[in-house]
Amino acid sequence: MQNDRFLKACRREEVDCTPVWLMRQAGRYLPEYMEIRQKYDFLTMCKTPDLAAEVTLQPVNRLGVDAAILFADILLPLEGMGIELAFAKNEGPVISNPVRTKDDVDKIRILEAEEATPYVLDAIRLIRKELEGRVPLIGFSGAPFTIASYIIEGGGSKDYKNCKSMMWQAPDVWDSLMKKISEVLLKYLKAQIKAGAQAVQMFDSWVGALSPDDYEQYVLPHSKYVLDGLRDEGVPVIHFANNASSMLELVAAAGGDVIGLDWRINLDDAWKRVGYDRGVQGNLDPFTLFAPPSVIEEKVRKILDMAGNRPGHIFNLGHGINKETPVEHAIALVEAVHKYSRR
Ligand code: CP3
């Protein structure tokens, strides 16, 4: 491995400078991504290993980030479960047969990842070959709550009305759905690691919709099941829960070698609450990248100061990069992190 500072930081070892990558770094803000995207729809890109490999490498080449993240989506495992997934133009994911009843949950299949999503595993093997050890490859999945929210609501949601209704009105149905999802996610992540993913991240993008109390009762045990199941797989596990600064202790209790942080909390405060026996990843507001480079640099320095060169910090945005972000600003961010964190 030519550049292993990301993996070193995941293990809380000393590094030459702070590693940085950006959530959603392979995507529409890159003109070279749009060039391919004009020819193929999103799911076709995910299901064609050559294309997935090509766009995975784009931000590595363009930005000089310290890790690659597999080009795929958290919703790909749904199809194997018998849930119909489409990406509608400008609407995001749409599920035509949402899960609402015990019958719906009973119908969900639990397949091996090799059968349900062979193209993801082929893409991982191809990307590892094409990376030639330049930087490590991160695999990923959604977390049980975030996946459940899509499956129940039938797409994105503002209020999670159907999801919370099931949680509180039919806790047994909720529990069996969460158990089935967790089993699928654990198989999916284990298969990614076996195929060559050198770290994995679990995204709980929408769990901030819950109170800490409901998180603890209805979600934490399921996230913990997945994270515990990855303990002996030999690669670092990053647990990112968005909009969850009110319940960071619970997120950390669910597990993860590294805890992902959004920007709604100062990094020093967050790390203290997570505990110094874990790494942290984050936590620049993604829209900082619309500010002038001098402001970006100032905010980078503040975050680095709060991390204080303590081993175990991976620089990232606090959530995914916006599709209108100027590419030069993303490049300037990566340069600033490396420059100001040089030990
Ligand atoms: O980080 C990366 O570069 C790897 C690729 C990646 C994608 N999705 C590609 C993608 C990753 C890690 C994801 C994760 C993902 N997918 C999450 C969790 C991350 C987060 O932001 O919290 C979620 C919630 C999804 C579900 C999803 N996929 C939505 C809501 C959308 C539509 C959003 C939008 O901006 O249109 C997608 C589509 C999607 N996934 C795109 C990409 C590059 C855009 C597809 C396109 O080209 O039109």
Short mmCIF file of C-alpha atoms and ligand atoms in Angstrom, two decimals:
data_model
loop_
_atom_site.label_atom_id
_atom_site.label_comp_id
_atom_site.label_asym_id
_atom_site.label_seq_id
_atom_site.Cartn_x
_atom_site.Cartn_y
_atom_site.Cartn_z
CA MET A 1 0.00 0.00 0.00
CA GLN A 2 1.56 3.25 -1.14
CA ASN A 3 -0.65 5.55 0.95
CA ASP A 4 -1.86 3.89 4.14
CA ARG A 5 -2.50 6.95 6.29
CA PHE A 6 -6.27 6.36 6.17
CA LEU A 7 -5.95 2.81 7.54
CA LYS A 8 -3.38 3.93 10.10
CA ALA A 9 -5.71 6.65 11.37
CA CYS A 10 -8.57 4.11 11.58
CA ARG A 11 -6.34 2.08 13.91
CA ARG A 12 -5.36 5.25 15.83
CA GLU A 13 -1.71 5.00 14.79
CA GLU A 14 0.59 7.99 14.16
CA VAL A 15 0.38 9.43 10.63
CA ASP A 16 2.49 11.87 8.55
CA CYS A 17 -0.58 14.03 8.04
CA THR A 18 -4.33 13.72 8.57
CA PRO A 19 -6.02 11.53 5.94
CA VAL A 20 -9.02 12.95 4.09
CA TRP A 21 -11.77 11.63 1.84
CA LEU A 22 -15.24 13.01 1.11
CA MET A 23 -18.56 11.26 1.55
CA ARG A 24 -20.19 10.93 -1.92
CA GLN A 25 -16.88 11.88 -3.52
CA ALA A 26 -17.77 9.92 -6.66
CA GLY A 27 -20.65 11.84 -8.15
CA ARG A 28 -22.31 14.62 -10.04
CA TYR A 29 -20.08 17.56 -9.05
CA LEU A 30 -17.34 15.93 -11.18
CA PRO A 31 -17.60 16.70 -14.93
CA GLU A 32 -15.94 13.36 -15.72
CA TYR A 33 -18.74 11.61 -13.79
CA MET A 34 -21.41 13.54 -15.71
CA GLU A 35 -19.80 12.54 -18.98
CA ILE A 36 -20.42 8.86 -18.18
CA ARG A 37 -23.74 9.53 -16.46
CA GLN A 38 -25.14 11.10 -19.66
CA LYS A 39 -24.75 7.74 -21.36
CA TYR A 40 -26.01 5.41 -18.62
CA ASP A 41 -28.60 5.59 -15.87
CA PHE A 42 -27.45 5.39 -12.27
CA LEU A 43 -28.43 1.76 -11.59
CA THR A 44 -26.77 0.59 -14.80
CA MET A 45 -23.58 2.31 -13.66
CA CYS A 46 -23.79 0.52 -10.30
CA LYS A 47 -24.38 -2.83 -12.00
CA THR A 48 -21.54 -2.55 -14.53
CA PRO A 49 -18.24 -3.20 -12.74
CA ASP A 50 -16.16 -1.44 -15.43
CA LEU A 51 -18.18 1.76 -15.03
CA ALA A 52 -18.33 1.51 -11.23
CA ALA A 53 -14.56 1.08 -11.14
CA GLU A 54 -13.97 4.01 -13.44
CA VAL A 55 -16.05 6.46 -11.39
CA THR A 56 -14.63 5.14 -8.11
CA LEU A 57 -11.16 6.14 -9.30
CA GLN A 58 -12.18 9.58 -10.58
CA PRO A 59 -12.00 11.45 -7.23
CA VAL A 60 -8.78 9.64 -6.33
CA ASN A 61 -7.18 10.99 -9.48
CA ARG A 62 -8.80 14.42 -9.41
CA LEU A 63 -8.75 15.32 -5.70
CA GLY A 64 -5.83 13.34 -4.29
CA VAL A 65 -7.95 11.90 -1.46
CA ASP A 66 -6.44 9.26 0.83
CA ALA A 67 -9.11 6.61 0.26
CA ALA A 68 -11.41 5.40 -2.51
CA ILE A 69 -15.03 4.57 -1.76
CA LEU A 70 -16.81 1.98 -3.82
CA PHE A 71 -19.28 3.44 -6.31
CA ALA A 72 -22.56 1.76 -5.37
CA ASP A 73 -25.61 2.64 -3.29
CA ILE A 74 -27.00 1.74 0.12
CA LEU A 75 -30.24 0.63 -1.57
CA LEU A 76 -28.76 -2.02 -3.91
CA PRO A 77 -29.42 -4.93 -1.49
CA LEU A 78 -33.18 -4.21 -1.66
CA GLU A 79 -33.71 -5.97 -4.97
CA GLY A 80 -32.52 -9.31 -3.59
CA MET A 81 -34.96 -8.86 -0.70
CA GLY A 82 -37.80 -8.69 -3.21
CA ILE A 83 -38.24 -4.93 -2.98
CA GLU A 84 -38.53 -3.04 -6.25
CA LEU A 85 -36.12 -0.14 -6.52
CA ALA A 86 -35.98 2.60 -9.13
CA PHE A 87 -34.28 5.98 -9.32
CA ALA A 88 -36.76 8.47 -10.75
CA LYS A 89 -35.45 11.60 -12.45
CA ASN A 90 -34.89 14.36 -9.87
CA GLU A 91 -36.83 12.40 -7.28
CA GLY A 92 -34.25 10.07 -5.83
CA PRO A 93 -35.07 6.46 -4.92
CA VAL A 94 -38.62 5.15 -5.37
CA ILE A 95 -39.89 1.79 -4.07
CA SER A 96 -43.11 0.62 -5.68
CA ASN A 97 -43.95 -2.08 -3.11
CA PRO A 98 -43.28 -0.52 0.32
CA VAL A 99 -43.34 -2.77 3.37
CA ARG A 100 -46.16 -1.91 5.80
CA THR A 101 -47.60 -5.15 7.28
CA LYS A 102 -46.48 -8.41 8.88
CA ASP A 103 -47.27 -10.17 5.60
CA ASP A 104 -44.98 -7.78 3.72
CA VAL A 105 -42.17 -8.45 6.20
CA ASP A 106 -42.65 -12.22 6.00
CA LYS A 107 -42.20 -12.05 2.22
CA ILE A 108 -38.75 -10.42 2.46
CA ARG A 109 -35.99 -12.76 1.32
CA ILE A 110 -32.55 -13.04 2.87
CA LEU A 111 -30.14 -13.99 0.10
CA GLU A 112 -26.38 -14.36 0.10
CA ALA A 113 -24.71 -11.19 -1.23
CA GLU A 114 -22.99 -13.24 -3.94
CA GLU A 115 -26.44 -14.06 -5.29
CA ALA A 116 -28.20 -10.73 -4.68
CA THR A 117 -25.46 -8.28 -5.64
CA PRO A 118 -22.68 -10.13 -7.48
CA TYR A 119 -21.87 -6.99 -9.51
CA VAL A 120 -20.89 -5.09 -6.32
CA LEU A 121 -18.38 -7.79 -5.40
CA ASP A 122 -17.04 -7.93 -8.97
CA ALA A 123 -16.63 -4.14 -8.88
CA ILE A 124 -14.64 -4.37 -5.63
CA ARG A 125 -12.26 -6.97 -7.09
CA LEU A 126 -11.78 -4.88 -10.23
CA ILE A 127 -11.24 -1.62 -8.29
CA ARG A 128 -8.62 -3.26 -6.07
CA LYS A 129 -6.77 -4.34 -9.19
CA GLU A 130 -7.00 -0.92 -10.83
CA LEU A 131 -5.98 0.93 -7.67
CA GLU A 132 -2.72 -1.02 -7.57
CA GLY A 133 -2.35 -0.22 -3.87
CA ARG A 134 -2.38 3.56 -4.35
CA VAL A 135 -5.00 4.10 -1.63
CA PRO A 136 -7.27 1.74 0.33
CA LEU A 137 -10.81 0.93 -0.81
CA ILE A 138 -13.77 1.56 1.50
CA GLY A 139 -16.92 -0.56 1.14
CA PHE A 140 -20.23 0.52 2.67
CA SER A 141 -23.85 -0.18 3.47
CA GLY A 142 -26.77 1.66 4.97
CA ALA A 143 -27.64 1.12 8.62
CA PRO A 144 -30.78 -0.81 9.61
CA PHE A 145 -32.86 2.30 10.45
CA THR A 146 -31.99 4.19 7.28
CA ILE A 147 -32.74 1.15 5.11
CA ALA A 148 -35.99 0.50 7.00
CA SER A 149 -37.04 4.11 6.44
CA TYR A 150 -36.76 3.72 2.65
CA ILE A 151 -38.44 0.31 2.63
CA ILE A 152 -41.40 1.46 4.75
CA GLU A 153 -41.89 4.96 3.34
CA GLY A 154 -41.30 3.87 -0.26
CA GLY A 155 -38.62 6.52 -0.77
CA GLY A 156 -37.21 9.54 1.01
CA SER A 157 -39.32 11.12 3.73
CA LYS A 158 -39.61 14.36 5.68
CA ASP A 159 -41.41 13.06 8.76
CA TYR A 160 -41.00 9.22 8.75
CA LYS A 161 -44.71 8.92 9.59
CA ASN A 162 -45.18 5.34 8.34
CA CYS A 163 -41.87 4.24 9.77
CA LYS A 164 -42.59 5.59 13.27
CA SER A 165 -46.16 4.29 13.10
CA MET A 166 -44.90 0.75 12.56
CA MET A 167 -42.28 1.18 15.29
CA TRP A 168 -44.86 2.22 17.88
CA GLN A 169 -48.05 0.47 16.67
CA ALA A 170 -46.59 -2.87 15.69
CA PRO A 171 -43.29 -3.25 17.56
CA ASP A 172 -43.15 -6.98 16.76
CA VAL A 173 -43.43 -6.34 13.03
CA TRP A 174 -40.82 -3.57 13.34
CA ASP A 175 -38.50 -5.89 15.22
CA SER A 176 -38.74 -8.70 12.68
CA LEU A 177 -38.21 -6.25 9.81
CA MET A 178 -35.13 -4.75 11.51
CA LYS A 179 -33.77 -8.27 12.17
CA LYS A 180 -34.17 -9.26 8.52
CA ILE A 181 -32.55 -6.04 7.29
CA SER A 182 -29.65 -6.44 9.75
CA GLU A 183 -29.01 -9.99 8.57
CA VAL A 184 -28.90 -8.82 4.93
CA LEU A 185 -26.56 -5.92 5.79
CA LEU A 186 -24.18 -8.12 7.75
CA LYS A 187 -23.95 -10.59 4.87
CA TYR A 188 -23.50 -7.71 2.41
CA LEU A 189 -20.64 -6.11 4.35
CA LYS A 190 -18.89 -9.40 5.09
CA ALA A 191 -19.01 -10.25 1.37
CA GLN A 192 -17.55 -6.83 0.50
CA ILE A 193 -14.67 -7.41 2.91
CA LYS A 194 -14.08 -10.87 1.48
CA ALA A 195 -14.02 -9.38 -2.04
CA GLY A 196 -11.35 -6.88 -0.99
CA ALA A 197 -12.86 -3.86 0.82
CA GLN A 198 -10.13 -2.67 3.24
CA ALA A 199 -12.52 -0.78 5.53
CA VAL A 200 -16.30 -0.46 5.64
CA GLN A 201 -18.64 2.35 6.59
CA MET A 202 -22.23 1.98 7.78
CA PHE A 203 -24.33 5.06 6.91
CA ASP A 204 -27.22 5.91 9.25
CA SER A 205 -28.23 8.96 7.25
CA TRP A 206 -31.73 9.55 8.64
CA VAL A 207 -31.58 8.25 12.22
CA GLY A 208 -31.51 11.85 13.49
CA ALA A 209 -35.29 11.77 13.08
CA LEU A 210 -35.51 9.78 16.33
CA SER A 211 -35.29 10.75 19.99
CA PRO A 212 -32.32 9.26 21.85
CA ASP A 213 -34.76 7.14 23.83
CA ASP A 214 -36.37 5.62 20.73
CA TYR A 215 -32.95 5.13 19.15
CA GLU A 216 -31.83 3.15 22.19
CA GLN A 217 -34.93 0.98 22.27
CA TYR A 218 -35.79 0.40 18.60
CA VAL A 219 -32.56 0.85 16.64
CA LEU A 220 -29.38 0.49 18.69
CA PRO A 221 -29.65 -3.32 19.21
CA HIS A 222 -29.97 -3.85 15.45
CA SER A 223 -27.08 -1.56 14.49
CA LYS A 224 -25.05 -3.26 17.20
CA TYR A 225 -25.86 -6.68 15.74
CA VAL A 226 -24.33 -5.67 12.40
CA LEU A 227 -21.31 -3.92 13.93
CA ASP A 228 -20.59 -6.74 16.40
CA GLY A 229 -20.80 -9.20 13.54
CA LEU A 230 -17.96 -7.38 11.75
CA ARG A 231 -15.57 -7.35 14.72
CA ASP A 232 -13.52 -10.36 13.65
CA GLU A 233 -13.37 -9.52 9.94
CA GLY A 234 -10.01 -7.79 10.31
CA VAL A 235 -10.86 -4.39 8.78
CA PRO A 236 -11.76 -1.07 10.42
CA VAL A 237 -15.45 -0.24 10.66
CA ILE A 238 -16.75 3.35 10.48
CA HIS A 239 -20.17 4.08 11.95
CA PHE A 240 -21.68 7.33 10.66
CA ALA A 241 -24.96 8.56 12.11
CA ASN A 242 -26.12 11.84 10.62
CA ASN A 243 -27.83 14.49 12.77
CA ALA A 244 -27.21 12.40 15.86
CA SER A 245 -25.10 14.69 18.05
CA SER A 246 -27.77 14.50 20.76
CA MET A 247 -27.09 10.77 21.11
CA LEU A 248 -23.41 10.27 20.26
CA GLU A 249 -22.82 8.11 23.34
CA LEU A 250 -25.52 5.71 22.12
CA VAL A 251 -24.14 5.69 18.57
CA ALA A 252 -20.69 4.84 19.99
CA ALA A 253 -22.26 2.15 22.20
CA ALA A 254 -23.74 0.51 19.09
CA GLY A 255 -20.17 0.08 17.83
CA GLY A 256 -17.58 1.07 15.24
CA ASP A 257 -13.82 1.59 15.41
CA VAL A 258 -14.36 5.09 14.03
CA ILE A 259 -17.43 7.26 14.67
CA GLY A 260 -18.50 9.58 11.85
CA LEU A 261 -19.52 13.09 12.92
CA ASP A 262 -21.77 15.60 11.21
CA TRP A 263 -20.99 19.35 11.52
CA ARG A 264 -23.62 20.19 14.12
CA ILE A 265 -21.18 19.64 16.99
CA ASN A 266 -17.58 20.77 17.60
CA LEU A 267 -15.13 17.95 16.99
CA ASP A 268 -13.35 18.30 20.36
CA ASP A 269 -16.62 18.07 22.26
CA ALA A 270 -17.76 15.12 20.11
CA TRP A 271 -14.52 13.13 20.52
CA LYS A 272 -14.65 13.54 24.29
CA ARG A 273 -18.19 12.12 24.30
CA VAL A 274 -17.38 9.29 21.90
CA GLY A 275 -14.31 8.36 23.95
CA TYR A 276 -10.64 8.52 22.99
CA ASP A 277 -10.56 4.74 22.55
CA ARG A 278 -12.28 5.33 19.18
CA GLY A 279 -11.30 7.25 16.09
CA VAL A 280 -13.50 10.04 14.71
CA GLN A 281 -14.25 11.07 11.14
CA GLY A 282 -15.47 14.48 10.05
CA ASN A 283 -16.73 17.10 10.35
CA LEU A 284 -16.79 20.05 7.93
CA ASP A 285 -20.20 21.39 6.85
CA PRO A 286 -20.40 20.29 3.16
CA PHE A 287 -21.67 23.74 2.16
CA THR A 288 -18.42 25.29 3.39
CA LEU A 289 -17.22 24.27 -0.08
CA PHE A 290 -19.34 27.09 -1.52
CA ALA A 291 -17.29 29.62 0.49
CA PRO A 292 -14.08 31.25 -0.79
CA PRO A 293 -10.86 29.16 -0.36
CA SER A 294 -9.66 31.44 2.47
CA VAL A 295 -12.79 30.58 4.49
CA ILE A 296 -12.42 26.88 3.68
CA GLU A 297 -8.82 26.99 4.95
CA GLU A 298 -9.84 28.76 8.14
CA LYS A 299 -12.52 26.18 8.90
CA VAL A 300 -10.15 23.29 8.09
CA ARG A 301 -7.61 24.71 10.54
CA LYS A 302 -10.23 25.01 13.27
CA ILE A 303 -11.23 21.36 12.90
CA LEU A 304 -7.58 20.24 12.83
CA ASP A 305 -6.90 22.31 15.95
CA MET A 306 -9.79 20.64 17.73
CA ALA A 307 -8.42 17.21 16.76
CA GLY A 308 -5.06 18.39 18.13
CA ASN A 309 -2.98 15.81 16.20
CA ARG A 310 -4.44 13.08 18.42
CA PRO A 311 -4.06 9.80 16.46
CA GLY A 312 -7.37 8.60 15.07
CA HIS A 313 -8.80 11.58 13.17
CA ILE A 314 -9.90 11.14 9.57
CA PHE A 315 -10.93 14.39 7.92
CA ASN A 316 -14.22 14.32 6.01
CA LEU A 317 -17.33 16.38 5.38
CA GLY A 318 -20.13 16.11 7.93
CA HIS A 319 -22.37 14.63 5.19
CA GLY A 320 -22.20 14.01 1.44
CA ILE A 321 -20.75 16.57 -0.96
CA ASN A 322 -23.39 18.65 -2.78
CA LYS A 323 -23.74 18.09 -6.52
CA GLU A 324 -23.16 21.78 -7.33
CA THR A 325 -19.88 22.02 -5.41
CA PRO A 326 -17.07 23.69 -7.39
CA VAL A 327 -14.46 20.98 -8.01
CA GLU A 328 -11.57 23.43 -7.37
CA HIS A 329 -12.89 23.99 -3.86
CA ALA A 330 -12.91 20.25 -3.15
CA ILE A 331 -9.30 20.09 -4.38
CA ALA A 332 -8.38 23.09 -2.20
CA LEU A 333 -9.93 21.35 0.80
CA VAL A 334 -7.85 18.20 0.37
CA GLU A 335 -4.68 20.28 -0.08
CA ALA A 336 -5.45 22.39 3.00
CA VAL A 337 -5.99 19.31 5.19
CA HIS A 338 -2.67 17.81 4.12
CA LYS A 339 -0.77 21.11 4.40
CA TYR A 340 -2.01 22.22 7.82
CA SER A 341 -1.89 18.78 9.44
CA ARG A 342 1.67 17.87 8.36
CA ARG A 343 3.35 16.49 11.50
O1 CP3 B 1 -19.47 8.18 -1.57
C1 CP3 B 1 -19.36 7.80 -2.75
O2 CP3 B 1 -18.82 8.47 -3.63
C2 CP3 B 1 -19.82 6.40 -3.09
C3 CP3 B 1 -21.08 6.32 -3.73
C4 CP3 B 1 -22.36 6.49 -2.93
C5 CP3 B 1 -23.58 6.77 -3.57
N1 CP3 B 1 -24.58 6.68 -2.66
C6 CP3 B 1 -23.72 7.06 -5.00
C7 CP3 B 1 -24.92 7.79 -5.46
C8 CP3 B 1 -22.64 6.31 -1.58
C9 CP3 B 1 -21.71 6.06 -0.42
C10 CP3 B 1 -24.05 6.42 -1.43
C11 CP3 B 1 -24.75 6.23 -0.15
C12 CP3 B 1 -26.17 6.62 -0.06
N2 CP3 B 1 -27.17 6.44 -0.96
C13 CP3 B 1 -26.73 7.17 1.09
C14 CP3 B 1 -25.98 7.40 2.37
C15 CP3 B 1 -25.11 8.59 2.27
C16 CP3 B 1 -25.79 9.85 2.64
O3 CP3 B 1 -25.66 10.79 1.84
O4 CP3 B 1 -26.31 9.93 3.74
C17 CP3 B 1 -28.09 7.39 0.85
C18 CP3 B 1 -29.08 8.01 1.79
C19 CP3 B 1 -28.37 6.91 -0.45
C20 CP3 B 1 -29.68 6.83 -1.14
C21 CP3 B 1 -29.66 7.63 -2.36
N3 CP3 B 1 -28.96 7.31 -3.51
C22 CP3 B 1 -30.34 8.85 -2.61
C23 CP3 B 1 -31.19 9.57 -1.59
C24 CP3 B 1 -30.02 9.23 -3.91
C25 CP3 B 1 -30.56 10.40 -4.67
C26 CP3 B 1 -29.95 11.63 -4.11
C27 CP3 B 1 -29.58 12.60 -5.15
O5 CP3 B 1 -28.73 13.42 -4.82
O6 CP3 B 1 -30.13 12.54 -6.28
C28 CP3 B 1 -29.15 8.29 -4.45
C29 CP3 B 1 -28.53 8.33 -5.79
C30 CP3 B 1 -27.05 8.35 -5.84
N4 CP3 B 1 -26.23 7.54 -5.11
C31 CP3 B 1 -26.25 9.16 -6.70
C32 CP3 B 1 -24.91 8.79 -6.47
C33 CP3 B 1 -23.69 9.30 -7.18
C34 CP3 B 1 -26.76 10.17 -7.70
C35 CP3 B 1 -27.16 9.38 -8.89
C36 CP3 B 1 -27.11 10.16 -10.16
O7 CP3 B 1 -26.06 10.16 -10.82
O8 CP3 B 1 -28.16 10.71 -10.53
#
